[in-house]
XYZ file of C-alpha atoms in Angstrom:
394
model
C -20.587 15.920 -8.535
C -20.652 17.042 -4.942
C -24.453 17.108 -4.636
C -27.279 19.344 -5.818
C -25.362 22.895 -5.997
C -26.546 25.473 -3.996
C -24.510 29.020 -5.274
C -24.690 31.930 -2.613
C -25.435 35.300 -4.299
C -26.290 37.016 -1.110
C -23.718 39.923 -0.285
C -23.315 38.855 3.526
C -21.730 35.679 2.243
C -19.019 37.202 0.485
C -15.761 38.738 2.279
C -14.257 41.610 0.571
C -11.306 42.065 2.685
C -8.240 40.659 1.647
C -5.490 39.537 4.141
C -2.146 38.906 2.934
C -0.279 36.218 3.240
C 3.107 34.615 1.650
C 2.888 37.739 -0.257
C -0.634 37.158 -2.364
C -3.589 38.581 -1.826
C -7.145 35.989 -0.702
C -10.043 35.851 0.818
C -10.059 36.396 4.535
C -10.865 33.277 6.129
C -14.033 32.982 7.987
C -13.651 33.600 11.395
C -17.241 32.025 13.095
C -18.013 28.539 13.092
C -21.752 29.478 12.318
C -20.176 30.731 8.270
C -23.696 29.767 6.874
C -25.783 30.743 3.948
C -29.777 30.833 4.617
C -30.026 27.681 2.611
C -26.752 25.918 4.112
C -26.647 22.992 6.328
C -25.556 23.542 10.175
C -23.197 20.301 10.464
C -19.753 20.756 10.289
C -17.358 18.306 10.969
C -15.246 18.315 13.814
C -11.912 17.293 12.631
C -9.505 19.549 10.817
C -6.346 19.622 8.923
C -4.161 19.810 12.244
C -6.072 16.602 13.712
C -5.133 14.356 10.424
C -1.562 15.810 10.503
C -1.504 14.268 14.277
C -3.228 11.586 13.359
C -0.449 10.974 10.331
C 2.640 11.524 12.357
C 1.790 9.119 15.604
C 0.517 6.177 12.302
C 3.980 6.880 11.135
C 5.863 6.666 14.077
C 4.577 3.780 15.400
C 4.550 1.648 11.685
C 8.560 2.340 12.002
C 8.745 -0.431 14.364
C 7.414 -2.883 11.922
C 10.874 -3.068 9.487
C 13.028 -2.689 13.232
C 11.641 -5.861 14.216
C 11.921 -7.837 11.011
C 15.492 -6.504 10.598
C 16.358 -7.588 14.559
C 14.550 -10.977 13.049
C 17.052 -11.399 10.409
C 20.183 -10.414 12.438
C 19.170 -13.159 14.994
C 18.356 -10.839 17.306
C 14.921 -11.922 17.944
C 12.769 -14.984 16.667
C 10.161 -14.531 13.668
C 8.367 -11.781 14.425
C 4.000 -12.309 14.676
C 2.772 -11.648 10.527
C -0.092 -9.820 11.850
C 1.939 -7.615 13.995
C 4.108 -6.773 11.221
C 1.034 -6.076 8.775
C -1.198 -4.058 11.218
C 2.029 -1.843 11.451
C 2.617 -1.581 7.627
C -1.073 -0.603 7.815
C -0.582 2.450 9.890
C 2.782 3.314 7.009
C 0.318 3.276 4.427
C -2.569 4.828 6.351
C -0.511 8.290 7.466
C -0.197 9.205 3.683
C -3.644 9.396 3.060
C -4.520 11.749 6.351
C -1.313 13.520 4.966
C -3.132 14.277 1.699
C -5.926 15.030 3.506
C -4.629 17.319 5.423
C -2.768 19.584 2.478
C -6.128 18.967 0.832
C -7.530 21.308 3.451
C -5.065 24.099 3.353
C -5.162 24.099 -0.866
C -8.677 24.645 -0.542
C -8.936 27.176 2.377
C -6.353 29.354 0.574
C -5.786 28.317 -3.018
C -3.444 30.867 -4.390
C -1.141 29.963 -0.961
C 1.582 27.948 -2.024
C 4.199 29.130 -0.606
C 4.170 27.812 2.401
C 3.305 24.322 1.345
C 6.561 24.099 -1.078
C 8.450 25.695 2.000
C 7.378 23.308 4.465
C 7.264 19.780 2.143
C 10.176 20.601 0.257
C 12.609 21.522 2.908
C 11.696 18.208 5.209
C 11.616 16.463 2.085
C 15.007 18.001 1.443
C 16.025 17.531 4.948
C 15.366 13.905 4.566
C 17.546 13.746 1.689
C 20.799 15.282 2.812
C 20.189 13.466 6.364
C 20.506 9.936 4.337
C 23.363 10.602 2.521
C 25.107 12.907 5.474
C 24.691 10.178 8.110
C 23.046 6.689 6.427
C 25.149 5.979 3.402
C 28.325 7.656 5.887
C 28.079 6.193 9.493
C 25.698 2.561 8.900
C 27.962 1.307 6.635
C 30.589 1.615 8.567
C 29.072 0.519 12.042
C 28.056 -2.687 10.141
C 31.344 -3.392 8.700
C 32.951 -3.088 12.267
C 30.433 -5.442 13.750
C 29.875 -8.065 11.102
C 32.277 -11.296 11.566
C 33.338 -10.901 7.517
C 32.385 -8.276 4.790
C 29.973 -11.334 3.394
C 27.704 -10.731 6.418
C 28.265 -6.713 6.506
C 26.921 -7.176 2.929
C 24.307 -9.392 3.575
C 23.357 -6.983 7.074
C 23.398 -3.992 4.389
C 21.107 -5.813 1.476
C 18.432 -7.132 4.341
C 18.281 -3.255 5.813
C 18.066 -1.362 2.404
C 15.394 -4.101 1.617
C 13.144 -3.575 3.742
C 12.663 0.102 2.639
C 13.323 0.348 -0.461
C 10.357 -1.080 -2.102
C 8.138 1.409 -0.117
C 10.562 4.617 0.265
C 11.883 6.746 3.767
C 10.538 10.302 1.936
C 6.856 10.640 2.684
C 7.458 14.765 2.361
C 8.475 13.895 -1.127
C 5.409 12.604 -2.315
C 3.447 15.700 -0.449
C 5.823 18.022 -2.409
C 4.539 16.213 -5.746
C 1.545 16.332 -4.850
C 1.366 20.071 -3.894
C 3.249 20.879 -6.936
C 0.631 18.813 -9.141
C -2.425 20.360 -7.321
C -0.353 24.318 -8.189
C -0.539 23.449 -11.900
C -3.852 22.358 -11.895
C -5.574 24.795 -9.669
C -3.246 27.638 -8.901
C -4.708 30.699 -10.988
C -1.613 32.581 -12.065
C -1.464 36.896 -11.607
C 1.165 37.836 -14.294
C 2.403 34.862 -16.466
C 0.167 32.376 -18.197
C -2.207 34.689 -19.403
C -5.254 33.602 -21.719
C -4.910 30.770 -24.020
C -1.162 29.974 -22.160
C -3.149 29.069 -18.902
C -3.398 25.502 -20.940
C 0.470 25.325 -21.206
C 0.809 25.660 -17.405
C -2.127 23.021 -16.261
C 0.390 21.156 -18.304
C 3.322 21.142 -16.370
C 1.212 18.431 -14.394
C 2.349 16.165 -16.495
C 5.668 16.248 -15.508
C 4.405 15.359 -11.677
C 2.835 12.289 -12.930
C 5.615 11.078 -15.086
C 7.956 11.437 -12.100
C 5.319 9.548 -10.007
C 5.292 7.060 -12.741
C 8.458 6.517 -13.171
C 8.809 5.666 -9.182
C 6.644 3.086 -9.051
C 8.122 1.325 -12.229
C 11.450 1.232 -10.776
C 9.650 0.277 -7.042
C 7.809 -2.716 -9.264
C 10.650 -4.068 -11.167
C 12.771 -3.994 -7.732
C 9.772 -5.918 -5.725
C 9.431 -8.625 -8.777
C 13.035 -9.287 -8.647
C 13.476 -7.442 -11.802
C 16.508 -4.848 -11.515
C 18.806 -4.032 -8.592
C 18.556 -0.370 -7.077
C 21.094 1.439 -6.028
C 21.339 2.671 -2.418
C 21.672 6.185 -3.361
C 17.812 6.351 -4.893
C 15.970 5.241 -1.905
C 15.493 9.103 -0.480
C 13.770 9.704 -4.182
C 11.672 7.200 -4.388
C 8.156 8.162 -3.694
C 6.512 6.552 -0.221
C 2.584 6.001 -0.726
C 1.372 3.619 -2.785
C 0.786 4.573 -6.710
C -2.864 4.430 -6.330
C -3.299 6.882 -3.395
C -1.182 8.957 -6.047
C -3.992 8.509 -8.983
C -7.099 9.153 -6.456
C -5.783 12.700 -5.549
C -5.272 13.260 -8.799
C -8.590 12.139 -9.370
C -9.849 14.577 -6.247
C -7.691 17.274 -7.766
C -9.383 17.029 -11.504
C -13.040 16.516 -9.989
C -12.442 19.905 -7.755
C -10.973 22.060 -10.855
C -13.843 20.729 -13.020
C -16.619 21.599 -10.492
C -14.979 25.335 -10.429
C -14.970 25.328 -14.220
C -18.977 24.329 -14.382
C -19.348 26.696 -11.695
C -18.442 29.908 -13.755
C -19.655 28.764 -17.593
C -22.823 29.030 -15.168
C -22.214 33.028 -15.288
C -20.471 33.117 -11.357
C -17.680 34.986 -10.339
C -14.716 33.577 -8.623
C -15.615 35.627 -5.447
C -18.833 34.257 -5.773
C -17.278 30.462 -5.742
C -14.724 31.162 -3.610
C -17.424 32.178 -0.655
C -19.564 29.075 -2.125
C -16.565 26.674 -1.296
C -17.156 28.647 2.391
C -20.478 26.747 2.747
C -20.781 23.778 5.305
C -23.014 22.311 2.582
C -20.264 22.300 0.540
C -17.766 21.299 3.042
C -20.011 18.103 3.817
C -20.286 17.383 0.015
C -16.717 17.379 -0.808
C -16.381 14.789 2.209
C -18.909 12.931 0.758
C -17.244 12.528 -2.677
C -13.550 11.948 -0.696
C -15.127 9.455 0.956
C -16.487 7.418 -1.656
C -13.307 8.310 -4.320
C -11.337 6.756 -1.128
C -13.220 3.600 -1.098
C -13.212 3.216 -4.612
C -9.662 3.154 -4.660
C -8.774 0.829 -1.786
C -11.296 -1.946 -3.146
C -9.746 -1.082 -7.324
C -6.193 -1.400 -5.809
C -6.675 -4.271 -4.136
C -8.569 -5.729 -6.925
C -5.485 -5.044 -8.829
C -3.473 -7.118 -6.420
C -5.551 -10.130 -6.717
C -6.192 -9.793 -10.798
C -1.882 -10.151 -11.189
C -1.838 -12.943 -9.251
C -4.312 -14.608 -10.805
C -2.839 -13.942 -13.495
C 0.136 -15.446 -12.773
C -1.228 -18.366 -11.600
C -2.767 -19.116 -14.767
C -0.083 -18.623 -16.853
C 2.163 -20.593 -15.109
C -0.501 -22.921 -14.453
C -0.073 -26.293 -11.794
C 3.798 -25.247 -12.149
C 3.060 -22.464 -9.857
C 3.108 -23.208 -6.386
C 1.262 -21.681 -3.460
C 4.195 -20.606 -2.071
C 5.191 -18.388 -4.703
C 1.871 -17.173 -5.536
C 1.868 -15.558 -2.092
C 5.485 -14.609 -2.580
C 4.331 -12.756 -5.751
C 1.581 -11.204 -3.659
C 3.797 -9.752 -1.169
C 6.184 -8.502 -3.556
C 3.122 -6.548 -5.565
C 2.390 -5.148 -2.145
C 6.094 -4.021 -1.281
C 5.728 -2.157 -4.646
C 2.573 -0.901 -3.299
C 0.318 -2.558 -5.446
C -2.881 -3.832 -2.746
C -1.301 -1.546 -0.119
C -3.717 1.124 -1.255
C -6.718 -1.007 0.292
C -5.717 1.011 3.336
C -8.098 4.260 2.178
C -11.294 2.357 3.125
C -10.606 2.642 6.938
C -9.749 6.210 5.995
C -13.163 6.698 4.440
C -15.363 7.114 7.154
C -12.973 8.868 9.078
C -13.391 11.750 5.644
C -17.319 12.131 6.963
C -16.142 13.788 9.959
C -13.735 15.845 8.494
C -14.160 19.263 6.993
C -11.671 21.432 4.976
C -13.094 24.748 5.845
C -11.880 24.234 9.888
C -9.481 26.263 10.854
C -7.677 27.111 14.059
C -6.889 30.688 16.065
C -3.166 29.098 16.843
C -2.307 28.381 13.443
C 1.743 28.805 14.652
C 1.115 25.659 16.664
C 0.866 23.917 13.087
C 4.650 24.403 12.737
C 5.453 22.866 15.752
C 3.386 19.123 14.600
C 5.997 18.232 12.131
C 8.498 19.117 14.456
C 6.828 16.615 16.958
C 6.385 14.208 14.567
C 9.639 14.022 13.154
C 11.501 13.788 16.960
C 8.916 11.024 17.805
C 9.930 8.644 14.442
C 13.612 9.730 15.155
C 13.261 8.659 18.566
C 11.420 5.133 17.855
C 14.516 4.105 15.007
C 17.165 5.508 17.333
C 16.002 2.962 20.059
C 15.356 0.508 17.318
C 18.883 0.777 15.958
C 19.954 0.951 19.823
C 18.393 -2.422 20.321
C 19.370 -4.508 17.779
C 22.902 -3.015 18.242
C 23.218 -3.858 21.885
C 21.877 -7.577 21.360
C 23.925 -8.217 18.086
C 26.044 -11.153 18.455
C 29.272 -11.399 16.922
């Protein structure tokens, strides 16, 4: 799948200490950049999980100012904001999930009986992210609208523009890397104690469960965009961010790694022996082969997918349907996040220079990016909210 397989068997390849860490016991991780069998392949490339998570977090920041502009546009703070502005900046929303992925990609592989610190970190900012909304949102914005707004018409009308331009594409991005860490655990986690034998099945499983939650998301994100059904303001911290097709290619990423593994060891290998082979730079530069091309698959399907509905709109309502709301129906398929995913082809070639088996000396500077991240959004909405606040007109 990832090229022609070359398995090390030499015992210089394989490390038999064990570190520990979040209480589990793995394979040290290499410590040259030079890891190489005698048949491997010297390049390596140069970017690594922390560079995507950077990457990621200044795409996010700066796509926030997209929905601050086209909510100061329909408070009459400013005129009509420029359309290709406001999609080159829903671009960069859609574009940080992907390097997001990416990026826990790398750490499930470099340590893949390591969870613990993935849940930790995506679930408590996901978490974080919820109480925050309903703490402060749902509490404070209501009533700073209701005190500016003229007559509780417009303070509704302030409320419904705001909470529209979110919800069809979610504020939780940390939820969706949760679900996807928790999918990836049931699939590839190889449990010590429980799930034993033929019960292994009953825990790969439990992925269902991620993908009917996923599922579920983007129905009620779809039915909202068409029109459909009315959500409530209280969802939008649990519905899911990326677009459902990002979703179904790391699944498909996820399925395509476990299935290698399983050929691997019918072929008579040990784990230690794959778990040094996934050491490799040849295999390193494989895998970003396949990512890149599973990546580019998906953007051109999804987008595909965009145009196919619309078509098929068009002919059923036939000259009745104008070109107005043909590209009305467009942009409401994309606010559900259907043609959004067209985003992973710049992200494709970027995958060629990446490699999941970097890893950095400093890795407590990783805690510190999210950190970063997180003050740099907060800081572009607070002067977002500051400006539209200080040129609202009675």
């Amino acid at each position: 799948m990832f090229g022609k397989k070359k398995q090390p068997k030499e015992p210089e390849v394989l490390q038999p200490e064990a570190v520990e860490e979040t209480g589990e016991k793995q394979l040290a991780p290499r410590d040259a950049d030079n890891f190489q069998t005698p048949d491997d392949i010297h390049y390596r490339g140069p970017l690594s999980y922390r560079y995507l998570r950077i990457m990621g977090w200044l795409f996010f920041a700066a796509s926030q100012i997209g929905p601050i502009l086209q909510i100061a546009s329909g408070v009459g703070v400013i005129g009509e904001p420029n359309s290709l502005l406001i999609d080159f900046l829903s671009i960069l929303a859609t574009t940080m999930m992907p390097l997001f992925l990416l990026a826990n990609f790398s750490v499930i592989m470099r340590s893949r009986n390591s969870y613990k610190k993935l849940f930790i970190l995506y679930g408590g900012l996901a978490l974080a992210i919820i109480i925050g909304y309903y703490a402060f949102i749902e509490r404070y914005l209501f009533a700073i609208v209701n005190l500016l707004a003229d007559t509780p018409e417009d303070a509704r009308r302030i409320i419904a523009l705001i909470f529209s331009e979110f919800m069809g594409g979610g504020i939780n991005p940390f939820l969706d890397m949760f679900l996807c860490t928790l999918f990836s655990f049931f699939i590839v986690y190889r449990p010590k104690k429980f799930f034993q034998g033929k019960l292994i099945w009953l825990f790969r499983s439990l992925g269902i469960l991620v993908i009917a939650y996923e599922v579920v998301a983007f129905a009620f994100k779809y039915s909202y965009a068409v029109g459909s059904i009315e959500l409530a303001h209280w969802m939008m911290p649990w519905l899911t961010f990326k677009p459902f097709s990002v979703f179904l290619v790391f699944v498909v990423i996820t399925l395509a790694i476990k299935w290698k593994e399983h050929r691997f060891l019918k072929m008579g290998h040990t784990l230690e022996e794959y778990d040094a082979h996934m050491q490799t730079n040849r295999h390193s530069f494989h895998v970003a082969i396949f990512l890149a091309i599973v990546f580019a698959v998906g953007g051109i399907l999804d987008f595909l997918a965009n145009l196919i509905l619309t078509f098929t709109v068009a002919q059923f309502y036939g000259v009745e349907a104008s070109e107005y709301a043909l590209l009305l129906f467009a942009e409401r398929l994309l606010r559900a996040g259907i043609g959004r995913g067209i985003t992973l082809l710049p992200v494709a070639p970027i995958i060629l220079l990446f490699s999941y088996t970097r890893d950095h000396k400093n890795p407590k500077i990783d805690t510190f990016v999210p950190i970063g991240g997180i003050l740099l959004t907060l800081m572009v909405n607070i002067e977002g909210i500051y400006f539209i606040l200080s040129h609202l007109k009675k």
